[in-house]
Amino acid sequence: QVQLVESGGGLVQAGGSLRLSCVASGSIFRFNFMGWYRQAPGKQRELVANIRSGSTNYADSVKGRFTISGDNAKNTVYLQMNSLKPEDTAIYYCNAQVLRGGIAYNTYWGQGTQVTVSS
C-alpha cells in the first residue's frame, strides 16, 4: 500500500513563503505523475502543479510563484510557495499516479496539509 505524507503547511502572512513536502513510502520514480492539488472550503479541488514525463506544469494562478520539484533519493516531492496570497489558503494534497495509455491506472492521495495565508 502506497502512502503519501505531506508536511510543511502552516500559517503565514501574505507575501511569505512555505515549502511543502510529500514523502512516499517507496521510490517516486515509479510514478509517471506527481503533483499537488488544493481545495478551499466551498471550492473545487484544483491541480496546482505537477511533474509529468520530466516536465513541470503549473496552474495560471500560481505560475511564477510556486515551484514543484522532486528528489528521487529521498522519495520526496516538494512545493516551494513564494509570494503567498490569501487566496492560496486551502488544504494541499499530494497526489501520485501511475499512468497507462494516458489514463490514471493507480492514484494515491496524501492526507493533506493546511496552508493559511493571512491578509
mmCIF file of N, CA and C in Angstrom:
data_model
loop_
_atom_site.group_PDB
_atom_site.id
_atom_site.type_symbol
_atom_site.label_atom_id
_atom_site.label_comp_id
_atom_site.label_asym_id
_atom_site.label_seq_id
_atom_site.Cartn_x
_atom_site.Cartn_y
_atom_site.Cartn_z
ATOM 1 N N GLN A 1 0.841 -1.173 0.000
ATOM 2 C CA GLN A 1 0.000 0.000 0.000
ATOM 3 C C GLN A 1 0.888 1.238 0.000
ATOM 4 N N VAL A 2 0.674 2.092 -0.976
ATOM 5 C CA VAL A 2 1.447 3.317 -1.094
ATOM 6 C C VAL A 2 0.901 4.348 -0.123
ATOM 7 N N GLN A 3 1.798 4.985 0.592
ATOM 8 C CA GLN A 3 1.421 6.056 1.496
ATOM 9 C C GLN A 3 2.157 7.332 1.121
ATOM 10 N N LEU A 4 1.434 8.430 1.151
ATOM 11 C CA LEU A 4 1.990 9.744 0.898
ATOM 12 C C LEU A 4 1.736 10.600 2.121
ATOM 13 N N VAL A 5 2.769 11.222 2.631
ATOM 14 C CA VAL A 5 2.651 12.029 3.834
ATOM 15 C C VAL A 5 3.133 13.437 3.547
ATOM 16 N N GLU A 6 2.225 14.403 3.695
ATOM 17 C CA GLU A 6 2.561 15.804 3.471
ATOM 18 C C GLU A 6 2.974 16.469 4.776
ATOM 19 N N SER A 7 3.785 17.484 4.641
ATOM 20 C CA SER A 7 4.168 18.303 5.775
ATOM 21 C C SER A 7 4.576 19.674 5.257
ATOM 22 N N GLY A 8 4.714 20.618 6.167
ATOM 23 C CA GLY A 8 5.188 21.940 5.803
ATOM 24 C C GLY A 8 4.131 23.015 5.784
ATOM 25 N N GLY A 9 2.875 22.630 5.936
ATOM 26 C CA GLY A 9 1.819 23.625 5.969
ATOM 27 C C GLY A 9 1.851 24.412 7.258
ATOM 28 N N GLY A 10 1.078 25.473 7.286
ATOM 29 C CA GLY A 10 1.030 26.299 8.472
ATOM 30 C C GLY A 10 0.443 27.651 8.186
ATOM 31 N N LEU A 11 0.709 28.571 9.088
ATOM 32 C CA LEU A 11 0.220 29.938 8.981
ATOM 33 C C LEU A 11 1.329 30.843 8.477
ATOM 34 N N VAL A 12 0.982 31.708 7.557
ATOM 35 C CA VAL A 12 1.960 32.636 7.018
ATOM 36 C C VAL A 12 1.242 33.909 6.585
ATOM 37 N N GLN A 13 1.931 35.017 6.674
ATOM 38 C CA GLN A 13 1.369 36.279 6.223
ATOM 39 C C GLN A 13 1.501 36.413 4.710
ATOM 40 N N ALA A 14 0.619 37.200 4.140
ATOM 41 C CA ALA A 14 0.683 37.458 2.711
ATOM 42 C C ALA A 14 2.076 37.946 2.324
ATOM 43 N N GLY A 15 2.579 37.395 1.237
ATOM 44 C CA GLY A 15 3.915 37.729 0.785
ATOM 45 C C GLY A 15 4.982 36.787 1.291
ATOM 46 N N GLY A 16 4.619 35.935 2.233
ATOM 47 C CA GLY A 16 5.568 34.995 2.801
ATOM 48 C C GLY A 16 5.723 33.742 1.970
ATOM 49 N N SER A 17 6.494 32.806 2.505
ATOM 50 C CA SER A 17 6.805 31.579 1.786
ATOM 51 C C SER A 17 6.619 30.357 2.668
ATOM 52 N N LEU A 18 6.310 29.251 2.032
ATOM 53 C CA LEU A 18 6.248 27.955 2.678
ATOM 54 C C LEU A 18 6.776 26.911 1.707
ATOM 55 N N ARG A 19 7.313 25.838 2.260
ATOM 56 C CA ARG A 19 7.764 24.723 1.444
ATOM 57 C C ARG A 19 7.070 23.462 1.910
ATOM 58 N N LEU A 20 6.265 22.891 1.047
ATOM 59 C CA LEU A 20 5.563 21.665 1.355
ATOM 60 C C LEU A 20 6.384 20.466 0.896
ATOM 61 N N SER A 21 6.305 19.396 1.668
ATOM 62 C CA SER A 21 6.996 18.167 1.323
ATOM 63 C C SER A 21 6.000 17.019 1.281
ATOM 64 N N CYS A 22 6.229 16.102 0.386
ATOM 65 C CA CYS A 22 5.423 14.894 0.286
ATOM 66 C C CYS A 22 6.376 13.711 0.200
ATOM 67 N N VAL A 23 6.364 12.886 1.229
ATOM 68 C CA VAL A 23 7.244 11.729 1.287
ATOM 69 C C VAL A 23 6.448 10.476 0.964
ATOM 70 N N ALA A 24 6.910 9.727 0.002
ATOM 71 C CA ALA A 24 6.256 8.493 -0.398
ATOM 72 C C ALA A 24 6.906 7.296 0.275
ATOM 73 N N SER A 25 6.109 6.254 0.479
ATOM 74 C CA SER A 25 6.601 5.028 1.104
ATOM 75 C C SER A 25 7.260 4.122 0.067
ATOM 76 N N GLY A 26 8.133 4.686 -0.710
ATOM 77 C CA GLY A 26 8.816 3.977 -1.767
ATOM 78 C C GLY A 26 9.317 4.970 -2.794
ATOM 79 N N SER A 27 9.981 4.466 -3.790
ATOM 80 C CA SER A 27 10.554 5.329 -4.808
ATOM 81 C C SER A 27 9.469 6.057 -5.595
ATOM 82 N N ILE A 28 9.659 7.345 -5.788
ATOM 83 C CA ILE A 28 8.716 8.112 -6.593
ATOM 84 C C ILE A 28 8.992 7.951 -8.081
ATOM 85 N N PHE A 29 10.088 7.283 -8.404
ATOM 86 C CA PHE A 29 10.461 7.082 -9.798
ATOM 87 C C PHE A 29 9.418 6.259 -10.547
ATOM 88 N N ARG A 30 8.705 5.401 -9.833
ATOM 89 C CA ARG A 30 7.721 4.539 -10.483
ATOM 90 C C ARG A 30 6.447 5.286 -10.891
ATOM 91 N N PHE A 31 6.275 6.493 -10.390
ATOM 92 C CA PHE A 31 5.096 7.280 -10.728
ATOM 93 C C PHE A 31 5.354 8.121 -11.963
ATOM 94 N N ASN A 32 4.417 8.064 -12.897
ATOM 95 C CA ASN A 32 4.506 8.876 -14.095
ATOM 96 C C ASN A 32 4.116 10.321 -13.834
ATOM 97 N N PHE A 33 3.325 10.508 -12.805
ATOM 98 C CA PHE A 33 2.761 11.802 -12.468
ATOM 99 C C PHE A 33 2.831 12.017 -10.969
ATOM 100 N N MET A 34 3.346 13.132 -10.569
ATOM 101 C CA MET A 34 3.274 13.548 -9.178
ATOM 102 C C MET A 34 2.902 15.016 -9.155
ATOM 103 N N GLY A 35 1.983 15.343 -8.275
ATOM 104 C CA GLY A 35 1.530 16.712 -8.258
ATOM 105 C C GLY A 35 0.939 17.136 -6.939
ATOM 106 N N TRP A 36 0.590 18.397 -6.908
ATOM 107 C CA TRP A 36 -0.054 18.996 -5.755
ATOM 108 C C TRP A 36 -1.402 19.564 -6.176
ATOM 109 N N TYR A 37 -2.410 19.206 -5.424
ATOM 110 C CA TYR A 37 -3.742 19.770 -5.570
ATOM 111 C C TYR A 37 -4.061 20.584 -4.332
ATOM 112 N N ARG A 38 -5.056 21.428 -4.439
ATOM 113 C CA ARG A 38 -5.525 22.146 -3.267
ATOM 114 C C ARG A 38 -7.039 22.297 -3.319
ATOM 115 N N GLN A 39 -7.617 22.416 -2.149
ATOM 116 C CA GLN A 39 -9.056 22.589 -2.053
ATOM 117 C C GLN A 39 -9.386 23.540 -0.920
ATOM 118 N N ALA A 40 -10.071 24.601 -1.260
ATOM 119 C CA ALA A 40 -10.545 25.562 -0.282
ATOM 120 C C ALA A 40 -12.017 25.283 0.003
ATOM 121 N N PRO A 41 -12.504 25.674 1.177
ATOM 122 C CA PRO A 41 -13.914 25.440 1.503
ATOM 123 C C PRO A 41 -14.852 26.012 0.450
ATOM 124 N N GLY A 42 -15.793 25.194 0.000
ATOM 125 C CA GLY A 42 -16.763 25.633 -0.976
ATOM 126 C C GLY A 42 -16.259 25.693 -2.400
ATOM 127 N N LYS A 43 -15.038 25.252 -2.621
ATOM 128 C CA LYS A 43 -14.470 25.294 -3.954
ATOM 129 C C LYS A 43 -14.065 23.904 -4.422
ATOM 130 N N GLN A 44 -13.921 23.773 -5.716
ATOM 131 C CA GLN A 44 -13.484 22.519 -6.307
ATOM 132 C C GLN A 44 -12.002 22.294 -6.031
ATOM 133 N N ARG A 45 -11.641 21.031 -5.930
ATOM 134 C CA ARG A 45 -10.237 20.706 -5.824
ATOM 135 C C ARG A 45 -9.571 21.004 -7.166
ATOM 136 N N GLU A 46 -8.445 21.682 -7.110
ATOM 137 C CA GLU A 46 -7.775 22.074 -8.332
ATOM 138 C C GLU A 46 -6.323 21.626 -8.339
ATOM 139 N N LEU A 47 -5.856 21.339 -9.519
ATOM 140 C CA LEU A 47 -4.459 20.978 -9.697
ATOM 141 C C LEU A 47 -3.616 22.238 -9.681
ATOM 142 N N VAL A 48 -2.627 22.258 -8.808
ATOM 143 C CA VAL A 48 -1.766 23.420 -8.653
ATOM 144 C C VAL A 48 -0.501 23.284 -9.483
ATOM 145 N N ALA A 49 0.151 22.143 -9.362
ATOM 146 C CA ALA A 49 1.406 21.912 -10.061
ATOM 147 C C ALA A 49 1.655 20.422 -10.155
ATOM 148 N N ASN A 50 2.380 20.020 -11.175
ATOM 149 C CA ASN A 50 2.695 18.608 -11.310
ATOM 150 C C ASN A 50 3.959 18.397 -12.117
ATOM 151 N N ILE A 51 4.505 17.209 -11.957
ATOM 152 C CA ILE A 51 5.622 16.749 -12.776
ATOM 153 C C ILE A 51 5.130 15.545 -13.551
ATOM 154 N N ARG A 52 5.262 15.615 -14.857
ATOM 155 C CA ARG A 52 4.854 14.526 -15.724
ATOM 156 C C ARG A 52 5.835 14.417 -16.876
ATOM 157 N N SER A 53 6.332 13.200 -17.075
ATOM 158 C CA SER A 53 7.296 12.939 -18.144
ATOM 159 C C SER A 53 8.478 13.896 -18.077
ATOM 160 N N GLY A 54 8.892 14.212 -16.859
ATOM 161 C CA GLY A 54 10.046 15.067 -16.667
ATOM 162 C C GLY A 54 9.792 16.545 -16.814
ATOM 163 N N SER A 55 8.568 16.925 -17.115
ATOM 164 C CA SER A 55 8.233 18.328 -17.293
ATOM 165 C C SER A 55 7.333 18.807 -16.167
ATOM 166 N N THR A 56 7.470 20.069 -15.822
ATOM 167 C CA THR A 56 6.639 20.664 -14.783
ATOM 168 C C THR A 56 5.533 21.494 -15.406
ATOM 169 N N ASN A 57 4.412 21.541 -14.707
ATOM 170 C CA ASN A 57 3.260 22.293 -15.161
ATOM 171 C C ASN A 57 2.641 23.012 -13.974
ATOM 172 N N TYR A 58 2.068 24.182 -14.240
ATOM 173 C CA TYR A 58 1.519 24.995 -13.173
ATOM 174 C C TYR A 58 0.186 25.604 -13.572
ATOM 175 N N ALA A 59 -0.684 25.729 -12.587
ATOM 176 C CA ALA A 59 -1.899 26.481 -12.799
ATOM 177 C C ALA A 59 -1.543 27.951 -13.000
ATOM 178 N N ASP A 60 -2.326 28.632 -13.815
ATOM 179 C CA ASP A 60 -2.042 30.035 -14.086
ATOM 180 C C ASP A 60 -2.003 30.878 -12.812
ATOM 181 N N SER A 61 -2.809 30.501 -11.841
ATOM 182 C CA SER A 61 -2.910 31.277 -10.620
ATOM 183 C C SER A 61 -1.641 31.243 -9.767
ATOM 184 N N VAL A 62 -0.790 30.252 -9.983
ATOM 185 C CA VAL A 62 0.420 30.122 -9.174
ATOM 186 C C VAL A 62 1.693 30.227 -9.995
ATOM 187 N N LYS A 63 1.558 30.327 -11.285
ATOM 188 C CA LYS A 63 2.720 30.378 -12.167
ATOM 189 C C LYS A 63 3.612 31.561 -11.804
ATOM 190 N N GLY A 64 4.890 31.276 -11.679
ATOM 191 C CA GLY A 64 5.840 32.309 -11.307
ATOM 192 C C GLY A 64 6.033 32.458 -9.816
ATOM 193 N N ARG A 65 5.154 31.846 -9.026
ATOM 194 C CA ARG A 65 5.252 31.931 -7.572
ATOM 195 C C ARG A 65 5.574 30.592 -6.923
ATOM 196 N N PHE A 66 5.063 29.516 -7.502
ATOM 197 C CA PHE A 66 5.260 28.179 -6.950
ATOM 198 C C PHE A 66 6.226 27.390 -7.823
ATOM 199 N N THR A 67 6.960 26.491 -7.185
ATOM 200 C CA THR A 67 7.872 25.615 -7.900
ATOM 201 C C THR A 67 7.745 24.198 -7.366
ATOM 202 N N ILE A 68 7.501 23.248 -8.254
ATOM 203 C CA ILE A 68 7.442 21.854 -7.862
ATOM 204 C C ILE A 68 8.757 21.186 -8.245
ATOM 205 N N SER A 69 9.227 20.302 -7.390
ATOM 206 C CA SER A 69 10.463 19.585 -7.659
ATOM 207 C C SER A 69 10.428 18.240 -6.960
ATOM 208 N N GLY A 70 11.277 17.343 -7.389
ATOM 209 C CA GLY A 70 11.338 16.030 -6.790
ATOM 210 C C GLY A 70 12.756 15.628 -6.463
ATOM 211 N N ASP A 71 12.887 14.789 -5.468
ATOM 212 C CA ASP A 71 14.165 14.234 -5.069
ATOM 213 C C ASP A 71 13.979 12.727 -4.978
ATOM 214 N N ASN A 72 14.407 12.026 -6.008
ATOM 215 C CA ASN A 72 14.209 10.581 -6.060
ATOM 216 C C ASN A 72 14.922 9.854 -4.925
ATOM 217 N N ALA A 73 16.089 10.343 -4.546
ATOM 218 C CA ALA A 73 16.859 9.703 -3.489
ATOM 219 C C ALA A 73 16.134 9.750 -2.154
ATOM 220 N N LYS A 74 15.314 10.775 -1.956
ATOM 221 C CA LYS A 74 14.580 10.932 -0.706
ATOM 222 C C LYS A 74 13.109 10.554 -0.828
ATOM 223 N N ASN A 75 12.710 10.065 -1.995
ATOM 224 C CA ASN A 75 11.316 9.690 -2.242
ATOM 225 C C ASN A 75 10.368 10.837 -1.919
ATOM 226 N N THR A 76 10.768 12.027 -2.299
ATOM 227 C CA THR A 76 10.049 13.222 -1.873
ATOM 228 C C THR A 76 9.799 14.172 -3.034
ATOM 229 N N VAL A 77 8.618 14.754 -3.029
ATOM 230 C CA VAL A 77 8.297 15.836 -3.946
ATOM 231 C C VAL A 77 8.010 17.077 -3.114
ATOM 232 N N TYR A 78 8.440 18.210 -3.606
ATOM 233 C CA TYR A 78 8.305 19.460 -2.882
ATOM 234 C C TYR A 78 7.440 20.457 -3.647
ATOM 235 N N LEU A 79 6.877 21.370 -2.908
ATOM 236 C CA LEU A 79 6.215 22.517 -3.499
ATOM 237 C C LEU A 79 6.688 23.756 -2.759
ATOM 238 N N GLN A 80 7.540 24.515 -3.411
ATOM 239 C CA GLN A 80 8.004 25.775 -2.857
ATOM 240 C C GLN A 80 7.006 26.856 -3.231
ATOM 241 N N MET A 81 6.463 27.513 -2.235
ATOM 242 C CA MET A 81 5.444 28.522 -2.450
ATOM 243 C C MET A 81 5.965 29.871 -1.977
ATOM 244 N N ASN A 82 6.089 30.793 -2.895
ATOM 245 C CA ASN A 82 6.551 32.132 -2.591
ATOM 246 C C ASN A 82 5.463 33.149 -2.899
ATOM 247 N N SER A 83 5.633 34.335 -2.355
ATOM 248 C CA SER A 83 4.682 35.427 -2.586
ATOM 249 C C SER A 83 3.251 34.979 -2.359
ATOM 250 N N LEU A 84 3.035 34.333 -1.243
ATOM 251 C CA LEU A 84 1.726 33.760 -0.957
ATOM 252 C C LEU A 84 0.656 34.828 -0.796
ATOM 253 N N LYS A 85 -0.527 34.476 -1.250
ATOM 254 C CA LYS A 85 -1.685 35.352 -1.198
ATOM 255 C C LYS A 85 -2.784 34.707 -0.367
ATOM 256 N N PRO A 86 -3.676 35.499 0.208
ATOM 257 C CA PRO A 86 -4.783 34.908 0.971
ATOM 258 C C PRO A 86 -5.583 33.891 0.169
ATOM 259 N N GLU A 87 -5.725 34.091 -1.126
ATOM 260 C CA GLU A 87 -6.461 33.154 -1.951
ATOM 261 C C GLU A 87 -5.755 31.817 -2.139
ATOM 262 N N ASP A 88 -4.518 31.719 -1.672
ATOM 263 C CA ASP A 88 -3.815 30.441 -1.681
ATOM 264 C C ASP A 88 -4.215 29.566 -0.504
ATOM 265 N N THR A 89 -4.975 30.110 0.421
ATOM 266 C CA THR A 89 -5.407 29.358 1.588
ATOM 267 C C THR A 89 -6.243 28.156 1.162
ATOM 268 N N ALA A 90 -5.831 26.982 1.596
ATOM 269 C CA ALA A 90 -6.502 25.746 1.210
ATOM 270 C C ALA A 90 -5.813 24.579 1.895
ATOM 271 N N ILE A 91 -6.427 23.417 1.778
ATOM 272 C CA ILE A 91 -5.741 22.191 2.130
ATOM 273 C C ILE A 91 -5.019 21.707 0.883
ATOM 274 N N TYR A 92 -3.758 21.441 1.027
ATOM 275 C CA TYR A 92 -2.943 20.999 -0.088
ATOM 276 C C TYR A 92 -2.711 19.497 0.001
ATOM 277 N N TYR A 93 -2.949 18.820 -1.109
ATOM 278 C CA TYR A 93 -2.850 17.368 -1.164
ATOM 279 C C TYR A 93 -1.784 16.926 -2.152
ATOM 280 N N CYS A 94 -0.980 16.002 -1.732
ATOM 281 C CA CYS A 94 -0.028 15.365 -2.623
ATOM 282 C C CYS A 94 -0.727 14.253 -3.391
ATOM 283 N N ASN A 95 -0.383 14.112 -4.646
ATOM 284 C CA ASN A 95 -1.004 13.109 -5.499
ATOM 285 C C ASN A 95 0.052 12.420 -6.350
ATOM 286 N N ALA A 96 -0.072 11.112 -6.458
ATOM 287 C CA ALA A 96 0.825 10.331 -7.300
ATOM 288 C C ALA A 96 0.000 9.396 -8.169
ATOM 289 N N GLN A 97 0.402 9.263 -9.417
ATOM 290 C CA GLN A 97 -0.347 8.446 -10.348
ATOM 291 C C GLN A 97 0.576 7.587 -11.192
ATOM 292 N N VAL A 98 0.097 6.383 -11.469
ATOM 293 C CA VAL A 98 0.717 5.528 -12.460
ATOM 294 C C VAL A 98 -0.170 5.599 -13.688
ATOM 295 N N LEU A 99 0.382 6.080 -14.770
ATOM 296 C CA LEU A 99 -0.386 6.279 -15.990
ATOM 297 C C LEU A 99 -0.127 5.157 -16.982
ATOM 298 N N ARG A 100 -1.184 4.707 -17.611
ATOM 299 C CA ARG A 100 -1.098 3.722 -18.678
ATOM 300 C C ARG A 100 -2.018 4.164 -19.797
ATOM 301 N N GLY A 101 -1.434 4.339 -20.962
ATOM 302 C CA GLY A 101 -2.213 4.808 -22.087
ATOM 303 C C GLY A 101 -2.791 6.193 -21.876
ATOM 304 N N GLY A 102 -2.116 6.986 -21.053
ATOM 305 C CA GLY A 102 -2.559 8.345 -20.818
ATOM 306 C C GLY A 102 -3.624 8.500 -19.744
ATOM 307 N N ILE A 103 -4.037 7.401 -19.130
ATOM 308 C CA ILE A 103 -5.030 7.470 -18.072
ATOM 309 C C ILE A 103 -4.420 7.009 -16.763
ATOM 310 N N ALA A 104 -5.037 7.401 -15.668
ATOM 311 C CA ALA A 104 -4.545 7.028 -14.348
ATOM 312 C C ALA A 104 -4.912 5.580 -14.040
ATOM 313 N N TYR A 105 -3.910 4.737 -13.973
ATOM 314 C CA TYR A 105 -4.115 3.343 -13.632
ATOM 315 C C TYR A 105 -4.230 3.172 -12.121
ATOM 316 N N ASN A 106 -3.379 3.867 -11.417
ATOM 317 C CA ASN A 106 -3.433 3.911 -9.957
ATOM 318 C C ASN A 106 -3.249 5.350 -9.504
ATOM 319 N N THR A 107 -4.031 5.744 -8.523
ATOM 320 C CA THR A 107 -3.964 7.092 -7.987
ATOM 321 C C THR A 107 -3.874 7.033 -6.471
ATOM 322 N N TYR A 108 -2.968 7.803 -5.915
ATOM 323 C CA TYR A 108 -2.757 7.823 -4.478
ATOM 324 C C TYR A 108 -2.798 9.255 -3.970
ATOM 325 N N TRP A 109 -3.356 9.420 -2.781
ATOM 326 C CA TRP A 109 -3.501 10.729 -2.166
ATOM 327 C C TRP A 109 -2.914 10.755 -0.767
ATOM 328 N N GLY A 110 -2.344 11.885 -0.418
ATOM 329 C CA GLY A 110 -1.924 12.106 0.949
ATOM 330 C C GLY A 110 -3.084 12.607 1.779
ATOM 331 N N GLN A 111 -2.846 12.787 3.068
ATOM 332 C CA GLN A 111 -3.891 13.239 3.980
ATOM 333 C C GLN A 111 -4.171 14.729 3.870
ATOM 334 N N GLY A 112 -3.242 15.467 3.334
ATOM 335 C CA GLY A 112 -3.412 16.894 3.181
ATOM 336 C C GLY A 112 -2.720 17.681 4.276
ATOM 337 N N THR A 113 -2.324 18.877 3.943
ATOM 338 C CA THR A 113 -1.726 19.787 4.914
ATOM 339 C C THR A 113 -2.333 21.170 4.713
ATOM 340 N N GLN A 114 -2.698 21.798 5.813
ATOM 341 C CA GLN A 114 -3.395 23.081 5.761
ATOM 342 C C GLN A 114 -2.413 24.226 5.562
ATOM 343 N N VAL A 115 -2.721 25.059 4.600
ATOM 344 C CA VAL A 115 -1.971 26.294 4.377
ATOM 345 C C VAL A 115 -2.928 27.455 4.564
ATOM 346 N N THR A 116 -2.589 28.345 5.466
ATOM 347 C CA THR A 116 -3.420 29.509 5.730
ATOM 348 C C THR A 116 -2.575 30.766 5.556
ATOM 349 N N VAL A 117 -3.031 31.637 4.680
ATOM 350 C CA VAL A 117 -2.321 32.881 4.399
ATOM 351 C C VAL A 117 -3.180 34.037 4.879
ATOM 352 N N SER A 118 -2.673 34.789 5.811
ATOM 353 C CA SER A 118 -3.407 35.917 6.361
ATOM 354 C C SER A 118 -3.153 37.175 5.549
ATOM 355 N N SER A 119 -4.137 38.045 5.519
ATOM 356 C CA SER A 119 -4.017 39.289 4.773
ATOM 357 C C SER A 119 -3.311 40.352 5.580
#
